[in-house]
Coordinates of N, CA and C and ligand atoms in Angstrom, one line a residue:
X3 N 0.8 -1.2 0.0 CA 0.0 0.0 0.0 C 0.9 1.2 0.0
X4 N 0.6 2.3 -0.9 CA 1.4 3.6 -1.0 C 0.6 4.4 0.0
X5 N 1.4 4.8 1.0 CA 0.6 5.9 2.1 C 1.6 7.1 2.2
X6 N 1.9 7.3 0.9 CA 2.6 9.2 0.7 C 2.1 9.9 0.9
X7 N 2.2 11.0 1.8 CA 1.3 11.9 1.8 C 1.3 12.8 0.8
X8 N -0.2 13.6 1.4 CA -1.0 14.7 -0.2 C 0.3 15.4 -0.3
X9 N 0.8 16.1 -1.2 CA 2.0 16.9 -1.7 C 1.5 18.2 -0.5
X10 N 0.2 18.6 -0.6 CA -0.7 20.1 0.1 C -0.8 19.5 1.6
X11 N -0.2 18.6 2.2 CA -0.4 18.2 3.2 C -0.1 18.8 4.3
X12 N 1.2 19.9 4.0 CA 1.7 21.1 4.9 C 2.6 21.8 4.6
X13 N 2.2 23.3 4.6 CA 3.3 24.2 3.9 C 3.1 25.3 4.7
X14 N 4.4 25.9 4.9 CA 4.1 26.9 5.7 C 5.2 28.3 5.1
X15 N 4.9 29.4 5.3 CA 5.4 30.4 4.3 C 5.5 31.4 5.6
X16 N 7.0 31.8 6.0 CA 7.6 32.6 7.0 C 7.3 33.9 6.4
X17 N 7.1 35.4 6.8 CA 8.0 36.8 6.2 C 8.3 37.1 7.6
X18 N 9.6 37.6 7.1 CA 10.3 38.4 8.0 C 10.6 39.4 8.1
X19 N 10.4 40.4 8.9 CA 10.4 41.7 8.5 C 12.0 42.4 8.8
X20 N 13.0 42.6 7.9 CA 13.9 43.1 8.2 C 14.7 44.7 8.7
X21 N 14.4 45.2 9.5 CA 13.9 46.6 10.0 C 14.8 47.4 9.3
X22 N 16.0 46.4 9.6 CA 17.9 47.1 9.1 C 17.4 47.8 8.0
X23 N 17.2 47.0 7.0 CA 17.3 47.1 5.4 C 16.2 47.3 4.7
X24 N 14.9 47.4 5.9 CA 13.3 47.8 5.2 C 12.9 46.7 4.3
X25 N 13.7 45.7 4.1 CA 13.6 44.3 3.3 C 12.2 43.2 3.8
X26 N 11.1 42.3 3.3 CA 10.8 41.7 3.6 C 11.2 40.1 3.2
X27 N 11.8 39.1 3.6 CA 12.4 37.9 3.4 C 11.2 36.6 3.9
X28 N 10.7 36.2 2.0 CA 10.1 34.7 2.7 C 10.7 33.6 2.2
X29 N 10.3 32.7 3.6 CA 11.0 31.6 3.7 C 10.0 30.5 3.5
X30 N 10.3 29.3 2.3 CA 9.2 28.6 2.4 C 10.2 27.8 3.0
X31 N 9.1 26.5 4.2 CA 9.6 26.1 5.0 C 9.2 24.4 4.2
X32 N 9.8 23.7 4.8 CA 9.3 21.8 3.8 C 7.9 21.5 4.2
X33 N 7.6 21.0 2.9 CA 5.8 20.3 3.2 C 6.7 19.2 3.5
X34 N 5.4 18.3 3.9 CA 5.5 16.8 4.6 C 6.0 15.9 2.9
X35 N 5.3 16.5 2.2 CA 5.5 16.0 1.0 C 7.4 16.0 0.6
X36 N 7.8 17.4 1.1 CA 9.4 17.2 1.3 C 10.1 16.3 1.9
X37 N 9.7 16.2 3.1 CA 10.3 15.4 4.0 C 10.2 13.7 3.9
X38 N 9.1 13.5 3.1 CA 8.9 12.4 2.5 C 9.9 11.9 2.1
X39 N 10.1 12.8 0.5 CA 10.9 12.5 -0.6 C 12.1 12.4 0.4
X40 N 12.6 13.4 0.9 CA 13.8 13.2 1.7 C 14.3 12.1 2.4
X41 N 12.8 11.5 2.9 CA 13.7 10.3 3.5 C 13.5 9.2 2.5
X42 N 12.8 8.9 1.2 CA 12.8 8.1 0.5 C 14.3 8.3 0.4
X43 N 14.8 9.4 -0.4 CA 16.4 9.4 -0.7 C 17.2 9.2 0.1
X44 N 17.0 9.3 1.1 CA 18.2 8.9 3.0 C 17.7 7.1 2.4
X45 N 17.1 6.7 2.1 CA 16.7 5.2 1.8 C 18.1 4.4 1.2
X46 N 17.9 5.3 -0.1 CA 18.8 5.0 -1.3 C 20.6 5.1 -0.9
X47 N 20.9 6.6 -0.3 CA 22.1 6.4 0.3 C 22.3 6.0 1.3
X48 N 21.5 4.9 2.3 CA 21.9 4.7 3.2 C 22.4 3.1 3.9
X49 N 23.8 3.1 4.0 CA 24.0 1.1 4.0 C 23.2 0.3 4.9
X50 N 23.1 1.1 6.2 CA 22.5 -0.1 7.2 C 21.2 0.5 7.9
X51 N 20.6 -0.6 8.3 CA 19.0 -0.1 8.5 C 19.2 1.1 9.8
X52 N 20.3 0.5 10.8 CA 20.4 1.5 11.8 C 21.0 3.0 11.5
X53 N 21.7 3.1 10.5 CA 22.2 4.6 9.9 C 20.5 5.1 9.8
X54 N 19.9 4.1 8.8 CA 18.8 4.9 8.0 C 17.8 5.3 9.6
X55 N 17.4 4.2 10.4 CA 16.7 4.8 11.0 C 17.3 6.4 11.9
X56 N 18.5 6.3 11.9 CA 19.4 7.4 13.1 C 18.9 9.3 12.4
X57 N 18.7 8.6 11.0 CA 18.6 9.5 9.9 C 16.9 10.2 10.2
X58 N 16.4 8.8 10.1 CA 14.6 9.3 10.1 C 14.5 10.4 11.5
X59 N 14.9 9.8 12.3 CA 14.5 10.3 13.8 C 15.3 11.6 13.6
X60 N 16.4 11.8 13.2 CA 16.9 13.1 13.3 C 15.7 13.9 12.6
X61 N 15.6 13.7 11.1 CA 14.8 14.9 10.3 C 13.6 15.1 11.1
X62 N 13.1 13.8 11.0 CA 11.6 14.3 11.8 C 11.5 14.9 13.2
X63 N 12.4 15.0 13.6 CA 12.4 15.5 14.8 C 12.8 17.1 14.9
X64 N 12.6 17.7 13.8 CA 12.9 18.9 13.5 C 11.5 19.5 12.8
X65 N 10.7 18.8 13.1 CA 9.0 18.7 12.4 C 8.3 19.4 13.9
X66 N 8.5 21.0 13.8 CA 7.0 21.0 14.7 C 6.1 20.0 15.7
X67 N 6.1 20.5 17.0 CA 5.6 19.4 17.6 C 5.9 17.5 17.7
X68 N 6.9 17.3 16.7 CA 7.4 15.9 17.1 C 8.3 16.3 18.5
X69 N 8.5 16.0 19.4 CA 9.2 16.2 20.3 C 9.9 15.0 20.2
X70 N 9.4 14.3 20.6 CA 10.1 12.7 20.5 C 9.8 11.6 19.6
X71 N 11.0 11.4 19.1 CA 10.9 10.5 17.8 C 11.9 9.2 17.8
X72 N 11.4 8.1 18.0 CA 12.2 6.6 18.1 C 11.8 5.5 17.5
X73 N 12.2 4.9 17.5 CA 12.1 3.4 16.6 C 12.0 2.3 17.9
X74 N 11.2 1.5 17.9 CA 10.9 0.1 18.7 C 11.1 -1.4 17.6
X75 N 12.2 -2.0 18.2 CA 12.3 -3.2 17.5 C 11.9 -4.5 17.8
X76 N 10.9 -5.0 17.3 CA 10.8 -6.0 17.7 C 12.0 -7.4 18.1
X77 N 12.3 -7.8 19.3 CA 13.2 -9.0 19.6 C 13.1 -9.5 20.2
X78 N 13.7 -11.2 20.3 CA 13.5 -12.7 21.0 C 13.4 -11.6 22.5
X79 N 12.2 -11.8 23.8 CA 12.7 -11.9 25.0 C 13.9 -12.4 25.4
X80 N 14.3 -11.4 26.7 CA 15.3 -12.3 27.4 C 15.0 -13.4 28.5
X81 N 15.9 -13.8 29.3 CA 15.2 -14.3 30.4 C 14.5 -14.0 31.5
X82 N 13.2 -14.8 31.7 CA 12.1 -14.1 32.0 C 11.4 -12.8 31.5
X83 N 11.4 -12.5 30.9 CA 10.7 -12.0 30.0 C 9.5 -12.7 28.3
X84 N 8.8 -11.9 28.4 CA 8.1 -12.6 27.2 C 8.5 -12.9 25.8
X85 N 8.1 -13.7 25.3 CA 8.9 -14.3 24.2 C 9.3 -13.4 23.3
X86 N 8.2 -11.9 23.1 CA 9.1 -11.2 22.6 C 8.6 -9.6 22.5
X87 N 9.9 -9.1 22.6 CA 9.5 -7.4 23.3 C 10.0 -6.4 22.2
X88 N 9.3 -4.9 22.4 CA 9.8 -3.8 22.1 C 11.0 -3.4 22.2
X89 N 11.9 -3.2 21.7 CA 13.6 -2.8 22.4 C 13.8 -1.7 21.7
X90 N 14.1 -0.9 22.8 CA 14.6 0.6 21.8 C 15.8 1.2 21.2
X91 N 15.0 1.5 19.7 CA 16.1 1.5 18.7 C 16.6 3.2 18.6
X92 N 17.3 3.8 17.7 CA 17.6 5.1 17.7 C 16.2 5.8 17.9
X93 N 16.4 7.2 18.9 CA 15.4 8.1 18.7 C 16.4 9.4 19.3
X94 N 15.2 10.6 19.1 CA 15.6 12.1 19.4 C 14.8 12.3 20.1
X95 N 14.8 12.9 21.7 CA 14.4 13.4 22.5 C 14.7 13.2 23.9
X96 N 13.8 13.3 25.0 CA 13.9 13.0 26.5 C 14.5 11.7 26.6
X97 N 15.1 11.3 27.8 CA 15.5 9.7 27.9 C 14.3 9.1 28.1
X98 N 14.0 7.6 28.0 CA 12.9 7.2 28.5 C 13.2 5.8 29.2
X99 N 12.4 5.8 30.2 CA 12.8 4.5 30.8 C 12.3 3.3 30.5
X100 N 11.4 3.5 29.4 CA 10.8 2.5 28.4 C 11.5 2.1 27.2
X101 N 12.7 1.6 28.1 CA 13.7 1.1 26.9 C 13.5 -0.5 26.3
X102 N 12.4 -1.4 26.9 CA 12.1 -2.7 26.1 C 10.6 -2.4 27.4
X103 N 9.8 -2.9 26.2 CA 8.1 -3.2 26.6 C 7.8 -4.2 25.7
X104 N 6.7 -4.8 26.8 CA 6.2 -5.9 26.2 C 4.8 -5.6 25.6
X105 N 4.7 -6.4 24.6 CA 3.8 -6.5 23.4 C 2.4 -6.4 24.1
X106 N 2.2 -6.2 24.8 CA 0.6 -6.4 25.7 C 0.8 -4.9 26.7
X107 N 1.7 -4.2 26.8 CA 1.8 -3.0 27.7 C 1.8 -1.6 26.9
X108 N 1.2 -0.8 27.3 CA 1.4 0.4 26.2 C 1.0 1.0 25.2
X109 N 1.2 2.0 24.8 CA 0.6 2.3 23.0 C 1.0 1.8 22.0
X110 N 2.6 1.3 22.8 CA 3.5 1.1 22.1 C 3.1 -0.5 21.7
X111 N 2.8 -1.4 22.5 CA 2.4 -2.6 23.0 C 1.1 -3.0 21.6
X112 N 0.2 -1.9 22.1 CA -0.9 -2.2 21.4 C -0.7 -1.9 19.6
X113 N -0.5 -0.8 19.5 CA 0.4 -0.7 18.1 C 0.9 -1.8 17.0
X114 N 1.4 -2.6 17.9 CA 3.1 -3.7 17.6 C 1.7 -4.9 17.9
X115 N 1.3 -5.3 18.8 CA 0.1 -6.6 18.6 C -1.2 -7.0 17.4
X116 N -1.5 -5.2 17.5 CA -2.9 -5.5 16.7 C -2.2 -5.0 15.5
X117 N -0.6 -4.4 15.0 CA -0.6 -4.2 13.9 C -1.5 -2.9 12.8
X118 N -1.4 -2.2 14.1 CA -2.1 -1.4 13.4 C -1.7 0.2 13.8
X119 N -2.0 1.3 13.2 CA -1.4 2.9 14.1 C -2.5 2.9 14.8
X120 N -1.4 3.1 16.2 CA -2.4 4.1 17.3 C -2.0 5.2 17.4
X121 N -3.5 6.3 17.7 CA -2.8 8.0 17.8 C -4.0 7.9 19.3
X122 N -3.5 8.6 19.8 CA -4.0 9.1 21.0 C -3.7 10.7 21.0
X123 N -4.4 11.4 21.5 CA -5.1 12.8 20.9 C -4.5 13.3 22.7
X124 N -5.0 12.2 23.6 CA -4.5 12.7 24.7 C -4.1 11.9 25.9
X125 N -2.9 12.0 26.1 CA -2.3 10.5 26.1 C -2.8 10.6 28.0
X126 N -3.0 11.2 28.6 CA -3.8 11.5 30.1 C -5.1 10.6 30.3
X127 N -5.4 10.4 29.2 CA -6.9 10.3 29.4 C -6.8 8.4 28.6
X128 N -5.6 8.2 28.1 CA -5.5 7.0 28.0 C -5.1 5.9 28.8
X129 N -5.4 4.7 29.6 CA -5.1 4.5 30.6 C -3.9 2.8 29.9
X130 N -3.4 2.9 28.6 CA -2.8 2.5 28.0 C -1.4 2.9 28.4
X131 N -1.2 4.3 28.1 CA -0.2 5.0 28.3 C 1.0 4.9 29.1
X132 N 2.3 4.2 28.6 CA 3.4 4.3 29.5 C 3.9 5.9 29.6
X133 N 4.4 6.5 30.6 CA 4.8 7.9 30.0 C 6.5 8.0 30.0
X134 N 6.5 8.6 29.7 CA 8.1 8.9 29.2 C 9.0 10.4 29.7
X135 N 7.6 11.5 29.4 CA 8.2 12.6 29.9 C 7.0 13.3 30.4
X136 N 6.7 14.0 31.0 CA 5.4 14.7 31.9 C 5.1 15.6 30.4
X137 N 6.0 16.3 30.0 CA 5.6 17.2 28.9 C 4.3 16.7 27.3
X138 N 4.5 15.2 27.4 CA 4.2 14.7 26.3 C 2.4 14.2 26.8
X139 N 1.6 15.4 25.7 CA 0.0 15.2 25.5 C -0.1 14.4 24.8
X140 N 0.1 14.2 23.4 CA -0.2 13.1 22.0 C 1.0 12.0 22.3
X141 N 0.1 11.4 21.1 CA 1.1 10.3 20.6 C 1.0 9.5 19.8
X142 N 1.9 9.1 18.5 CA 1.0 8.2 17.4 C 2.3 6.7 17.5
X143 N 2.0 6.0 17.4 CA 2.6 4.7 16.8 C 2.3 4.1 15.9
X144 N 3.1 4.1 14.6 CA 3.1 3.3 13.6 C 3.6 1.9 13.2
X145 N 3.1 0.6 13.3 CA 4.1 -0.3 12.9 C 4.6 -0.3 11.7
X146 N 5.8 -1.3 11.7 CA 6.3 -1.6 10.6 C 6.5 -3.0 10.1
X147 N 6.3 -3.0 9.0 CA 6.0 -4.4 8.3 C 7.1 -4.8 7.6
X148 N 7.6 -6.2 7.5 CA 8.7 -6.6 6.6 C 8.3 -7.7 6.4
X149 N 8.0 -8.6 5.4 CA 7.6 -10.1 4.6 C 6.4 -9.9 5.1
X150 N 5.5 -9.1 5.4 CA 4.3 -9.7 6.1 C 4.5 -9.4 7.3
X151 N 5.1 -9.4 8.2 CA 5.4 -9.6 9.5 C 5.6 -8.1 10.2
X152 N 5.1 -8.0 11.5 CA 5.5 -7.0 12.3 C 6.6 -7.0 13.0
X153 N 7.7 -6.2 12.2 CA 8.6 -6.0 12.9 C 9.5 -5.2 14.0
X154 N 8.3 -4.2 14.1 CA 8.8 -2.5 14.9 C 8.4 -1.6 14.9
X155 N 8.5 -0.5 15.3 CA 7.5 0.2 15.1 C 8.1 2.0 14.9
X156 N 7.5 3.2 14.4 CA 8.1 4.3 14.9 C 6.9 4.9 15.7
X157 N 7.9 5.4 17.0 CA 6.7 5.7 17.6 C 7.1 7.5 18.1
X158 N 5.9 8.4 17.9 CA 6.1 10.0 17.8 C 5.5 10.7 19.1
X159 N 6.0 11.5 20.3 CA 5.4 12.1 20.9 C 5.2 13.5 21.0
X160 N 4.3 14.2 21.1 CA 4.0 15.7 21.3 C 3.8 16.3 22.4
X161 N 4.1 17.6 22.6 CA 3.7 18.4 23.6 C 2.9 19.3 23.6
X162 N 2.6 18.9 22.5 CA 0.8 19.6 22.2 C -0.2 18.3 21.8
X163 N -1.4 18.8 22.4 CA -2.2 17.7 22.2 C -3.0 17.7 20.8
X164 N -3.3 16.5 20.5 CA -4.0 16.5 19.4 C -3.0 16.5 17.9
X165 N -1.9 16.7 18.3 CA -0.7 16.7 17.2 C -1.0 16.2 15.7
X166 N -1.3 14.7 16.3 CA -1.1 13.8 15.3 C -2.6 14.0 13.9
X167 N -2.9 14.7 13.2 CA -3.9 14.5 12.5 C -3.4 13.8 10.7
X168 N -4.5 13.7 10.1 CA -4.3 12.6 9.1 C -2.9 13.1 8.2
X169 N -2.7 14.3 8.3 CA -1.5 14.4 7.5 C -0.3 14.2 8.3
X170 N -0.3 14.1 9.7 CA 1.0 13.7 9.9 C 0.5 12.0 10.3
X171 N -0.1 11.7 10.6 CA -0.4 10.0 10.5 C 0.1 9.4 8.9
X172 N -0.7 10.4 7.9 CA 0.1 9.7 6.7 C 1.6 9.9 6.5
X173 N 2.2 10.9 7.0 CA 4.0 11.3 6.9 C 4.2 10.1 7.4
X174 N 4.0 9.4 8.9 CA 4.6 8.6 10.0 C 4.3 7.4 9.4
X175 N 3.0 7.2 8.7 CA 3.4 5.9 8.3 C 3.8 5.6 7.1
X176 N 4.3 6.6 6.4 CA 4.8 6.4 5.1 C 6.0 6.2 5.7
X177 N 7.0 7.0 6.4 CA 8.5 6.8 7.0 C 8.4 5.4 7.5
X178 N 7.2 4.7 8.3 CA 7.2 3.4 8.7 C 7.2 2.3 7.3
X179 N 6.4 2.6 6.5 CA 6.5 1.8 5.3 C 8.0 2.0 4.6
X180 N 8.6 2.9 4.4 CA 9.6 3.3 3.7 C 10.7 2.4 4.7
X181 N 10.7 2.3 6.4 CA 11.6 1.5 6.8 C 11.5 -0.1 6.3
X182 N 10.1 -0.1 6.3 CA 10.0 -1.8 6.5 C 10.4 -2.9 5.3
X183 N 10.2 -1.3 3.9 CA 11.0 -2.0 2.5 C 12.5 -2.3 2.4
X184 N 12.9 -0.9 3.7 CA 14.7 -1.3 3.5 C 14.9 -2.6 3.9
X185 N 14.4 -2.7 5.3 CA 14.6 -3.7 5.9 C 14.2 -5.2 4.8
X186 N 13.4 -5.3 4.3 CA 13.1 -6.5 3.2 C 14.3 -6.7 3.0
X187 N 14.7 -5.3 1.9 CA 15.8 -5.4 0.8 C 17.5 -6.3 1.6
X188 N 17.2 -5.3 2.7 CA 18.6 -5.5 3.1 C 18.5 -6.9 4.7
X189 N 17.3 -7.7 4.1 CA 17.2 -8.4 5.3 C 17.7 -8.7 7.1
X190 N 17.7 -7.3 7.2 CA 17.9 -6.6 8.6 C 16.6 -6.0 9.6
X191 N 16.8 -6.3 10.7 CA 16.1 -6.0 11.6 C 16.7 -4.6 12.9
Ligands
SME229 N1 4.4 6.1 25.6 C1 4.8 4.9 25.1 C2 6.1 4.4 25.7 C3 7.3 4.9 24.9 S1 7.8 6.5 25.4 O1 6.7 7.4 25.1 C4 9.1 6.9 24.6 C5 3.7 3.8 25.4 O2 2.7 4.2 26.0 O3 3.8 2.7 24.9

């Protein structure tokens, strides 16, 4: 399934008023439709899945309201633990003490089980919710798919509520689709 987002998905147009020089300076800033393409091409130059992901989480984390942006990998549990957990892969932001969750705990959890995006609008009122940082209202999780299979996930948090709407759900899961083909290609997890 192609989940690119609309090209008009988000664009934003700065002026700046330059007092010095009586000049006015605009700045067009990247649609989602940019940042897309951008990481399609971080795709192409990039050797190993962990470069590409280190890549994703940097750009997008320079997106307005992403505050926190990381990758969940699915892997074998350890001992005692369940057969098999969330483990955390590169991200940008707060530390989090939810550095491996299990597939039944979380947004993160439920995401990665049912295979499907969750966005929560407000993550207080979700009684799902592991937290990570007091600042963080939203939150979306995307999985990621490889042969079929769920293999991980990217998961985005905000400090504004309500963050996540259908254009950045389609950005996040197109970056998640865009991971899960490298991963095919280059049969890495
Ligand atoms: N909030 C997530 C845990 C991960 S941290 O936000 C980075 C969850 O509820 O699964």
């Amino acid at each position: 399934m192609d989940s690119r987002p609309s090209s008009d998905s988000h664009y934003s147009l700065f002026t700046i008023h330059c007092p010095l020089t009586c000049f006015n300076v605009s700045m067009a800033v990247a649609t989602y439709d940019d940042v897309a393409h951008e990481i399609r091409a971080l795709a192409s130059r990039t050797a190993s899945a962990k470069e590409f992901m280190r890549a994703i989480v940097v750009r997008l984390a320079q997106i307005p309201n992403f505050n926190w942006v990381g990758f969940y990998m699915i892997e074998p549990g350890q001992a005692g633990e369940p057969e098999k957990m969330l483990v955390l892969g590169p991200f940008v932001g707060a530390d989090t003490p939810h550095k491996r969750i299990p597939l039944n705990q979380g947004i993160c959890g439920a995401a990665a089980s049912r295979g499907e995006t969750v966005v929560v609008e407000d993550v207080h009122s979700d009684p799902r919710y592991l937290a990570c940082s007091i600042e963080t209202q939203s939150e979306i999780v995307a999985p990621i798919r490889a042969h079929g299979e769920i293999v991980g996930e990217l998961d985005i948090d905000s400090h504004t509520p309500a963050a996540f709407q259908p254009a950045e759900r389609a950005l996040v899961e197109h970056c998640a689709e865009v991971v899960g083909n490298f991963l095919e290609r280059t049969f890495e997890r």
